[in-house]
Coordinates of C-alpha atoms in Angstrom, one line a residue:
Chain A
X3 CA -5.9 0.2 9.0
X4 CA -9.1 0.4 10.9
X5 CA -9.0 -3.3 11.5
X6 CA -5.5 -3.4 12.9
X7 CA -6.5 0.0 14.9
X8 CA -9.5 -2.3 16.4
X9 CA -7.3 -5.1 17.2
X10 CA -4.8 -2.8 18.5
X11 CA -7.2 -1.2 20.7
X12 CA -8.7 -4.8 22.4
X13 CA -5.2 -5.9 23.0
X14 CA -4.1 -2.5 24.6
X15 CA -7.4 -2.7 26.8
X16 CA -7.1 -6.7 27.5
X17 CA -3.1 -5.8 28.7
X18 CA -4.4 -3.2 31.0
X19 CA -7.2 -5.6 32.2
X20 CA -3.9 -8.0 32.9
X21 CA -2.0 -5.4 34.5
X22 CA -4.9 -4.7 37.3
X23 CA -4.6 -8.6 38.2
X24 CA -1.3 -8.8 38.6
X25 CA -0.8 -5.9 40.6
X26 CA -0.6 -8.4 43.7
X27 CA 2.3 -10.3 41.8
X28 CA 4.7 -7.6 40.9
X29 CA 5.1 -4.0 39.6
X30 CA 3.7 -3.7 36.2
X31 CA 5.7 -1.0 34.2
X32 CA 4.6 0.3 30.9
X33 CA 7.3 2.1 28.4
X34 CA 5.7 4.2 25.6
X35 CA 8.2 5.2 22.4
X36 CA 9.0 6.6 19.5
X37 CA 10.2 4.2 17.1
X38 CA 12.2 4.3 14.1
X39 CA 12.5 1.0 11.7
X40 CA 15.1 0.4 8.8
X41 CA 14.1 -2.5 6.8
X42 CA 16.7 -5.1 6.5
X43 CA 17.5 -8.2 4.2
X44 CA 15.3 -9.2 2.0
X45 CA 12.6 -6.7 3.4
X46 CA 15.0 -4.1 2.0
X47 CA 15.9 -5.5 -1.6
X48 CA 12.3 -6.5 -2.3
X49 CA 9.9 -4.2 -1.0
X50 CA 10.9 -0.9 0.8
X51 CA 14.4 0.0 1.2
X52 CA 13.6 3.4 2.9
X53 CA 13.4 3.4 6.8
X54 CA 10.2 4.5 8.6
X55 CA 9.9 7.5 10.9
X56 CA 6.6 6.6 11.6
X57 CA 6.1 4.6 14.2
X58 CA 5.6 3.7 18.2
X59 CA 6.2 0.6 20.4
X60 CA 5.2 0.0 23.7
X61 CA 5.9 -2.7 26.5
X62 CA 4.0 -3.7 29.5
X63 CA 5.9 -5.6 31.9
X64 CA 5.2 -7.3 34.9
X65 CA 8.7 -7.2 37.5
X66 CA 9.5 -11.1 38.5
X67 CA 12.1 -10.1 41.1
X68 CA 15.0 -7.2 40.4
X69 CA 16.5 -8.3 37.0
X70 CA 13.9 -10.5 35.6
X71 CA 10.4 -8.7 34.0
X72 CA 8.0 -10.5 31.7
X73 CA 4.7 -9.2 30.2
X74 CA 3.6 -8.0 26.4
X75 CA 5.5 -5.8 23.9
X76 CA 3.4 -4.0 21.0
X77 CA 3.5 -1.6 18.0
X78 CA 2.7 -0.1 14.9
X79 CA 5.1 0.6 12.2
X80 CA 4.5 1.9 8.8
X81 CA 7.0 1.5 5.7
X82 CA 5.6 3.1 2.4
X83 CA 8.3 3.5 -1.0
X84 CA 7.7 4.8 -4.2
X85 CA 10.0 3.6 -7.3
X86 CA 10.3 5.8 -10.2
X87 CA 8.6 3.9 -13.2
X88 CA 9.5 0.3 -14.8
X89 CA 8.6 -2.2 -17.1
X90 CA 7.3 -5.4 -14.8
X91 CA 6.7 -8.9 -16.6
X92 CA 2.8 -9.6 -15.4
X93 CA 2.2 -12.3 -17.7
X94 CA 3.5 -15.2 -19.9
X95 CA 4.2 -12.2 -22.6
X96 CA 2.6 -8.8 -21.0
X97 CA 4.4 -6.4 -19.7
X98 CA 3.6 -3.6 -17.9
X99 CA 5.2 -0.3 -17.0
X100 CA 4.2 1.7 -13.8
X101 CA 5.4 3.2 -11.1
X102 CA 5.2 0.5 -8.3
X103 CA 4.4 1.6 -4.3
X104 CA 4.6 -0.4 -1.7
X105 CA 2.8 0.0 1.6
X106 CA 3.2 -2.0 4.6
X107 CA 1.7 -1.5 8.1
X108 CA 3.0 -4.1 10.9
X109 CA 1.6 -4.1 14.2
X110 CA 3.6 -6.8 16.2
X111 CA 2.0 -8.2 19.7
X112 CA 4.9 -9.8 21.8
X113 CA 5.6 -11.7 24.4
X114 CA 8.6 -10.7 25.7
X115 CA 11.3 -10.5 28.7
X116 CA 13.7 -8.1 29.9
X117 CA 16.8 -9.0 32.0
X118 CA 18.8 -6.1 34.0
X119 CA 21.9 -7.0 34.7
X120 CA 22.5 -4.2 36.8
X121 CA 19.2 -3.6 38.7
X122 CA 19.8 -2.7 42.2
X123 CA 23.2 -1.9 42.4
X124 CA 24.4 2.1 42.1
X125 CA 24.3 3.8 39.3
X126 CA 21.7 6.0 37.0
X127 CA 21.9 4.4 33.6
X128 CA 20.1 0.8 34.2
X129 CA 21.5 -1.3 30.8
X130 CA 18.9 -4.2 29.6
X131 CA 18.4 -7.2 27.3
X132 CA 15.5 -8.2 26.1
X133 CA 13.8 -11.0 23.6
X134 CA 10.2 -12.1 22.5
X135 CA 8.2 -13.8 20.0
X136 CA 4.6 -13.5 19.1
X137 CA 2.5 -12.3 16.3
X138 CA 2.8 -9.3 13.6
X139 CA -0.5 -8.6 11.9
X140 CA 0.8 -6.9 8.6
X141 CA -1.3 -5.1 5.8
X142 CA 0.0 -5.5 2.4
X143 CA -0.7 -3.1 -0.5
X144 CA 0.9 -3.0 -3.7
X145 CA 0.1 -0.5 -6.4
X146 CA 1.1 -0.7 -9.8
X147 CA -0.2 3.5 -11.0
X148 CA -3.2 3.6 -9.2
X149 CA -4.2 0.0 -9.8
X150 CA -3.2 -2.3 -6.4
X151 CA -3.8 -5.1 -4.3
X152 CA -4.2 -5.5 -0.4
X153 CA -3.8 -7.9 1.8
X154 CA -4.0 -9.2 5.6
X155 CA -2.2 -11.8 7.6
X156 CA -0.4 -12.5 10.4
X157 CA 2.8 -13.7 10.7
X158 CA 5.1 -14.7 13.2
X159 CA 7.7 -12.3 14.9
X160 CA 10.5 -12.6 17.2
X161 CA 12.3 -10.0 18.8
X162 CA 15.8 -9.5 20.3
X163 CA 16.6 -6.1 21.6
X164 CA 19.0 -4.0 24.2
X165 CA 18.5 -0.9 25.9
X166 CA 19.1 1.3 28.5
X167 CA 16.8 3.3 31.4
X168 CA 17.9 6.4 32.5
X169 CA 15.5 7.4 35.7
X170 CA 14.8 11.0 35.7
X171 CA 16.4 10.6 39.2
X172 CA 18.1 8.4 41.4
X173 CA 15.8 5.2 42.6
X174 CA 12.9 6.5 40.3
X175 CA 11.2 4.0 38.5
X176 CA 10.2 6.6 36.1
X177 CA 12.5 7.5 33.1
X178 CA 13.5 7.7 30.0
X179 CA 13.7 4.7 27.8
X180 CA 16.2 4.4 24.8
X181 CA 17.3 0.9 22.9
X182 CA 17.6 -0.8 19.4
X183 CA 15.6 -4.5 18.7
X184 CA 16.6 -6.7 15.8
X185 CA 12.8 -7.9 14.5
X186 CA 12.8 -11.3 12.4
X187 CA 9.5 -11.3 10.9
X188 CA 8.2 -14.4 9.0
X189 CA 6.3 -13.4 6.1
X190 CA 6.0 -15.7 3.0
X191 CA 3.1 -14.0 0.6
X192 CA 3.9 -13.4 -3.1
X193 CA 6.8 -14.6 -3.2
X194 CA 8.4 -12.8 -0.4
X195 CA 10.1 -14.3 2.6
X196 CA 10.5 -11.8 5.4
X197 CA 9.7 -8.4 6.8
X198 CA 12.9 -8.0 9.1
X199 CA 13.7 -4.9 9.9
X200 CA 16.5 -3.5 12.8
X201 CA 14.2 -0.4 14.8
X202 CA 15.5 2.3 17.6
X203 CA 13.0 3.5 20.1
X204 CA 13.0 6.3 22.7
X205 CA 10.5 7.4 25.1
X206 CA 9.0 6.9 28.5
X207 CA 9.1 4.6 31.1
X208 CA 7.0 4.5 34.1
X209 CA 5.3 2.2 36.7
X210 CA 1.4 2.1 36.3
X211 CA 0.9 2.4 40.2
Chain B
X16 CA 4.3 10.9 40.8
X17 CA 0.7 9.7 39.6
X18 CA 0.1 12.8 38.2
X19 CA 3.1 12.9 36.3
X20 CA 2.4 9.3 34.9
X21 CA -0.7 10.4 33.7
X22 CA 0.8 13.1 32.0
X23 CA 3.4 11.1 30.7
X24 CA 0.9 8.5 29.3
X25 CA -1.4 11.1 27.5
X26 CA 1.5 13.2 25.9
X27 CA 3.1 10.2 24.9
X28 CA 0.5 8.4 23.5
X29 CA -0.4 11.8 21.6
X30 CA 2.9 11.8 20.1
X31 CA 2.9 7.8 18.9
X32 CA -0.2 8.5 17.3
X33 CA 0.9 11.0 15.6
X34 CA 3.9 9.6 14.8
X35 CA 1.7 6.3 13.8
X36 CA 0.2 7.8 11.2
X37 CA 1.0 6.0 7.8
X38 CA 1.1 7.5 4.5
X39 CA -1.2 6.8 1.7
X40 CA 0.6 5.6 -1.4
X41 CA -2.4 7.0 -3.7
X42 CA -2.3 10.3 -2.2
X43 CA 1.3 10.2 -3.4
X44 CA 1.0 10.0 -7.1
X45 CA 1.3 12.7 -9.6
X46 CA -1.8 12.2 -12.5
X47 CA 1.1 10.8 -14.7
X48 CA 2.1 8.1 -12.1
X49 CA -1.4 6.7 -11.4
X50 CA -1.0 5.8 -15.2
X51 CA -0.2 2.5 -16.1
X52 CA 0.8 0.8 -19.6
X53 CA 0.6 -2.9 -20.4
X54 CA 1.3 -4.7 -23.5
X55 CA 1.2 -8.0 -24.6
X56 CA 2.1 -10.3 -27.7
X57 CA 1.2 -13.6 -29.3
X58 CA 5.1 -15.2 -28.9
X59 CA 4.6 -16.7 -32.7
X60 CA 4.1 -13.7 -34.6
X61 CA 7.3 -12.4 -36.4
X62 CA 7.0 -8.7 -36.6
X63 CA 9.1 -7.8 -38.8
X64 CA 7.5 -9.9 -41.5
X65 CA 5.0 -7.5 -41.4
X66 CA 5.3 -4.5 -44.0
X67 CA 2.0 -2.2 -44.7
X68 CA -0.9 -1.5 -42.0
X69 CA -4.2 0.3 -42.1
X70 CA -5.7 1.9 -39.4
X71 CA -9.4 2.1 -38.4
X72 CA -10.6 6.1 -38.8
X73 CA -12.7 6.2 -35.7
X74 CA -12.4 4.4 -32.3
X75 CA -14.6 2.0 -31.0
X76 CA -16.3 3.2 -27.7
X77 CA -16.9 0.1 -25.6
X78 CA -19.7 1.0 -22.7
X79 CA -20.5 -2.2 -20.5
X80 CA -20.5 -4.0 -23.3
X81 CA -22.1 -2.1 -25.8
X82 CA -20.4 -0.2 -28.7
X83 CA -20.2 2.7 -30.9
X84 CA -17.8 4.5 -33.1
X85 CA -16.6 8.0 -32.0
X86 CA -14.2 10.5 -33.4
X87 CA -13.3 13.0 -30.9
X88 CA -10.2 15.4 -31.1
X89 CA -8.9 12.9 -28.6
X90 CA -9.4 10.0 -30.6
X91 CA -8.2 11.5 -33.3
X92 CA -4.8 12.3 -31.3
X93 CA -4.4 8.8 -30.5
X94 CA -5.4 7.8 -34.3
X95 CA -2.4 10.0 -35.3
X96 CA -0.5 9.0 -32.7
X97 CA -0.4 5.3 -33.5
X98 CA 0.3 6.1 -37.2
X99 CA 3.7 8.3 -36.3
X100 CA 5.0 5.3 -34.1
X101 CA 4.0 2.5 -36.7
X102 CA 6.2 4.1 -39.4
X103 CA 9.0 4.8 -36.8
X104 CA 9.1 1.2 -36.9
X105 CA 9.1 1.1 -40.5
X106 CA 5.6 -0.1 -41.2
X107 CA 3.7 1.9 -44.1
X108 CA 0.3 2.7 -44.1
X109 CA -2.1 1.8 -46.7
X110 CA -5.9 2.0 -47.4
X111 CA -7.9 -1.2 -45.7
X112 CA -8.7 -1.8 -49.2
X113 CA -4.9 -2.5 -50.3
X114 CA -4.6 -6.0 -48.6
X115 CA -2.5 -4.5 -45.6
X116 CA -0.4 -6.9 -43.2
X117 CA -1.9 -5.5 -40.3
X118 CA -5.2 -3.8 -38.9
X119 CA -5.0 -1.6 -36.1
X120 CA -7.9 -0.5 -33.9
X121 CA -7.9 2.2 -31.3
X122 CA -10.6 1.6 -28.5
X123 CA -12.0 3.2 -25.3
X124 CA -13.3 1.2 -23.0
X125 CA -15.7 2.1 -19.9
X126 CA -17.0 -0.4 -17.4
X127 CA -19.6 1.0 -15.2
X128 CA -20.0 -0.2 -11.4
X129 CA -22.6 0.1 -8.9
X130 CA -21.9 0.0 -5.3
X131 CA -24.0 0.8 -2.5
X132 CA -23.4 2.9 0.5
X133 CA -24.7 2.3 3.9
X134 CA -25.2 5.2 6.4
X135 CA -25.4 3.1 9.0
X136 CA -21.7 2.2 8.5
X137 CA -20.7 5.8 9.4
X138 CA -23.0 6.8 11.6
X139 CA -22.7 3.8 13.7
X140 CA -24.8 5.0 16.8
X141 CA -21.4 3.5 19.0
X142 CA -17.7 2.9 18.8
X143 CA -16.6 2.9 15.0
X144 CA -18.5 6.1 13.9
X145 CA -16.1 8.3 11.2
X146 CA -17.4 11.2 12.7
X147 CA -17.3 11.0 16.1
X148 CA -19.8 13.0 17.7
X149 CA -17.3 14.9 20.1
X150 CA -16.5 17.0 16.7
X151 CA -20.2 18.2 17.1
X152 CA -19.4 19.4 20.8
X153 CA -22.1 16.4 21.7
X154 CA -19.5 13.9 22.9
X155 CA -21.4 10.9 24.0
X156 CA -24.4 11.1 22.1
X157 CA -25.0 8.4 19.3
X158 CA -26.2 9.2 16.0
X159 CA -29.8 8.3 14.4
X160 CA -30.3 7.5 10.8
X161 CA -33.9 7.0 9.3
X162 CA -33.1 6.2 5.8
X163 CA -30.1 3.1 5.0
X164 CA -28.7 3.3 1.9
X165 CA -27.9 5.2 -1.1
X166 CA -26.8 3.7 -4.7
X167 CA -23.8 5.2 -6.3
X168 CA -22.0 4.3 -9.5
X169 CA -17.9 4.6 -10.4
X170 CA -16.7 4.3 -14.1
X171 CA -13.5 3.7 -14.5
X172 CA -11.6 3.8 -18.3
X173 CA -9.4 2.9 -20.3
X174 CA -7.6 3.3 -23.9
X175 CA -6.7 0.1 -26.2
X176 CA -4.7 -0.2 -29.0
X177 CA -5.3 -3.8 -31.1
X178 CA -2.9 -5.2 -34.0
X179 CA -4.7 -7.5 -35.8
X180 CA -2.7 -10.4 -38.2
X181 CA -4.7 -9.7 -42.0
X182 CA -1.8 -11.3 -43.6
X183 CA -2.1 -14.5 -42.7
X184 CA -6.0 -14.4 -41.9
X185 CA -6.8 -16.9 -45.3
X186 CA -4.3 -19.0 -44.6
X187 CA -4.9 -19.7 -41.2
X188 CA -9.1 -18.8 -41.6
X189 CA -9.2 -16.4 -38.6
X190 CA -7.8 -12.8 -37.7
X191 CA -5.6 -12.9 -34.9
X192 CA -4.6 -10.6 -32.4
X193 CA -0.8 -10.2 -32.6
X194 CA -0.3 -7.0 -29.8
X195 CA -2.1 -4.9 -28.0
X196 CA -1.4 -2.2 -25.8
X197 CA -3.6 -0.8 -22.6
X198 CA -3.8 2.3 -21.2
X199 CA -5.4 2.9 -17.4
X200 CA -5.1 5.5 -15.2
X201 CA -6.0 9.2 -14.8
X202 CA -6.1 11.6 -17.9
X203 CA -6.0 9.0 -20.4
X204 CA -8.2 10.8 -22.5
X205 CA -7.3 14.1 -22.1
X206 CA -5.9 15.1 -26.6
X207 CA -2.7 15.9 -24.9
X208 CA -1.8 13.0 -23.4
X209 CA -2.5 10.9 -26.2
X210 CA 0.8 11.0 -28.1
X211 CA 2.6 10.1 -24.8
X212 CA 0.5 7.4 -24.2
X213 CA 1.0 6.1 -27.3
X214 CA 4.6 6.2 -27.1
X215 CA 4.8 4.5 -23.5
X216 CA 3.4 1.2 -25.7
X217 CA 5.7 1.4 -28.3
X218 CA 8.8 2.2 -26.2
X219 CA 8.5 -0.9 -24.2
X220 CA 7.4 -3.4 -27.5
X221 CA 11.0 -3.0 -29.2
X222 CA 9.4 -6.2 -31.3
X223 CA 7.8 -3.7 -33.4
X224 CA 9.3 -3.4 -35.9
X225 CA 9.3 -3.8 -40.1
X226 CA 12.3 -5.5 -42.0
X227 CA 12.4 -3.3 -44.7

């Protein structure tokens, strides 16, 4: 956790560092959420079928022209499930009974763009599309009682999402961010094959200058 | 409006770490969850061949490899424990002396590790220190350590229950291990717990069991 807090934390500060240069290019805009992840697939079946209420994402995004944005999506997500207690085969002829946990905390780092169909014309509710790929560092820990592994890797991620901005008022660049993003997340350790997961996100929107 | 992007930045990035926080999966476990039961079997014994047993009257203590015998009112739970669920199978229980088919063996095992901490790890004198010196009310300052390290040690237990093959031990010219069941996790040893633990082995090796 501290490691992913650390990497987190340089890729937050190198963004910002971005953002400064390319304040001659275009408007950089960064949107800050909640975010709310349900685990889909095989993500669901094999490892946690509960959805997460903890969570944030966050996008900073550099304006091309009216429509088009491009810049850097990020994250943090954590899924934890308990199931009740089972017999597991862990050898050729052992078996062993425990409760089983699963804990898994993603931190995707995205490049993405946004298109807004509607950008410029009247109206308060500005719709958008948007869709990424990058990198999701994930920490794995599985616990069998009290007895568990860990590990860290990272995988690759791709996002497609849709949203809306609603300004706090009319022409504002400030406002209030709300959308849903479909997350394919490669992830082929111990016999597993993805982390996909379908998240909703609400919170903030606002230019950096 | 810069103001109010500031104030939108540091309230929402309060609130997403907040919300980021990420729940601890041992935190989350009763004492009775943390426990954990494995058992395994040699494929080519047939159980229910097997009629009489004897059991050993004190458990082996294993400490980091060396060994004792012990007969604590825990132990002696166990002990009894393993004899009610042996002739719930059917088996009968018999004096070592009366060529039994089986041998059983209750053990407690402790290995014994040393770590070492380093105080400069948490007092780094920069970024990364646990505590960060703003919890002082001396924000800013850095921490200095004169001495490094401290050595610590963590023992960590567990219970064992052995079936050893003494029917076939001449024939084949050894004494092998035909099941055994492991017990880890908190309260293992605690008298009470031992018929439970007990049961947990047997309940999930249905293979045990006698023709009679």
């Amino acid at each position: 956790m501290k490691k992913f807090m650390h990497i987190f934390s340089a890729i937050l500060f190198a963004a910002i560092t971005f953002s400064a240069q390319a304040q001659n290019q275009g408007k950089a805009i960064l949107s800050l959420g909640y975010n709310y992840s349900l685990p889909t697939g095989a993500f669901k079946s094999d490892l946690i079928s509960n959805g997460s209420a903890r969570g944030f994402t966050g996008d900073l995004m550099f304006t091309i022209n009216h429509k088009w944005s491009v810049g850097l999506g990020f994250g943090f997500q954590d899924y934890y499930q308990k199931y009740p207690r089972a017999i597991y085969p862990t050898g050729n002829h052992e078996e062993t009974s425990a409760v089983l946990s699963n804990s898994i905390q993603a931190l995707p780092v995205i490049a993405k763009g946004t298109f807004m169909p509607l950008a410029g014309k009247a109206g308060l509710v500005q719709p958008y599309i948007t869709a990424g790929a990058g990198l999701s560092f994930v920490s794995f820990r599985q616990y069998l009682g009290a007895f568990g592994n860990v590990s860290s890797s990272a995988s690759f991620a791709a996002q497609g999402g849709a949203g809306v901005i609603i300004p706090f008022k009319k022409n504002s660049a400030t406002g209030i961010n709300i959308g849903a993003d479909y997350n394919y997340v490669r992830y082929q350790h111990f016999g597993y094959s993805n982390l996909n997961n379908l998240s909703f996100h609400a919170g903030v929107h606002f230019p950096l200058k | 409006m810069k103001k109010l992007s500031i104030v939108f930045l540091v309230s929402a990035v309060s609130t997403f770490w907040f919300a980021g926080c990420s729940k601890e999966p041992l935190n989350h476990l009763t004492a009775e969850e943390t426990r954990i039961y494995v058992t395994n079997y040699d494929s080519v014994a047939n159980f229910s061949a097997y009629k009489t047993y004897s059991i050993a009257d004190s458990v082996a203590v294993i400490d980091n490899g060396q060994h004792s015998r012990a007969l604590s009112a825990s132990d002696q739970a166990y002990i009894d424990a393993v004899n009610k669920y042996m002739q719930q199978r059917g088996y009968v229980l018999t004096t070592a002396n009366a060529s039994p088919d089986l041998g059983l063996t209750v053990n407690r095992i402790y290995n014994t590790a040393t770590s070492v901490v380093t105080y400069n790890d948490y007092y780094d004198t920069y970024y990364g220190s646990y505590w960060d010196p703003y919890y002082w009310g001396y924000g800013g300052y850095g921490y200095y350590v004169p001495y490094g390290y401290s050595v610590y040690q963590v023992t960590e237990g567990a219970v064992s229950v052995d079936m050893l093959d003494l029917k076939n031990a001449k024939s084949t010219g050894k004494i092998g291990l035909v099941w055994n069941g492991l017990v880890r996790g908190e309260g293992i040893f605690a008298e009470s717990n031992a018929n439970a633990q007990v049961k947990a082995l047997f309940d999930q090796s249905s293979y045990l069991k006698a023709n009679n």
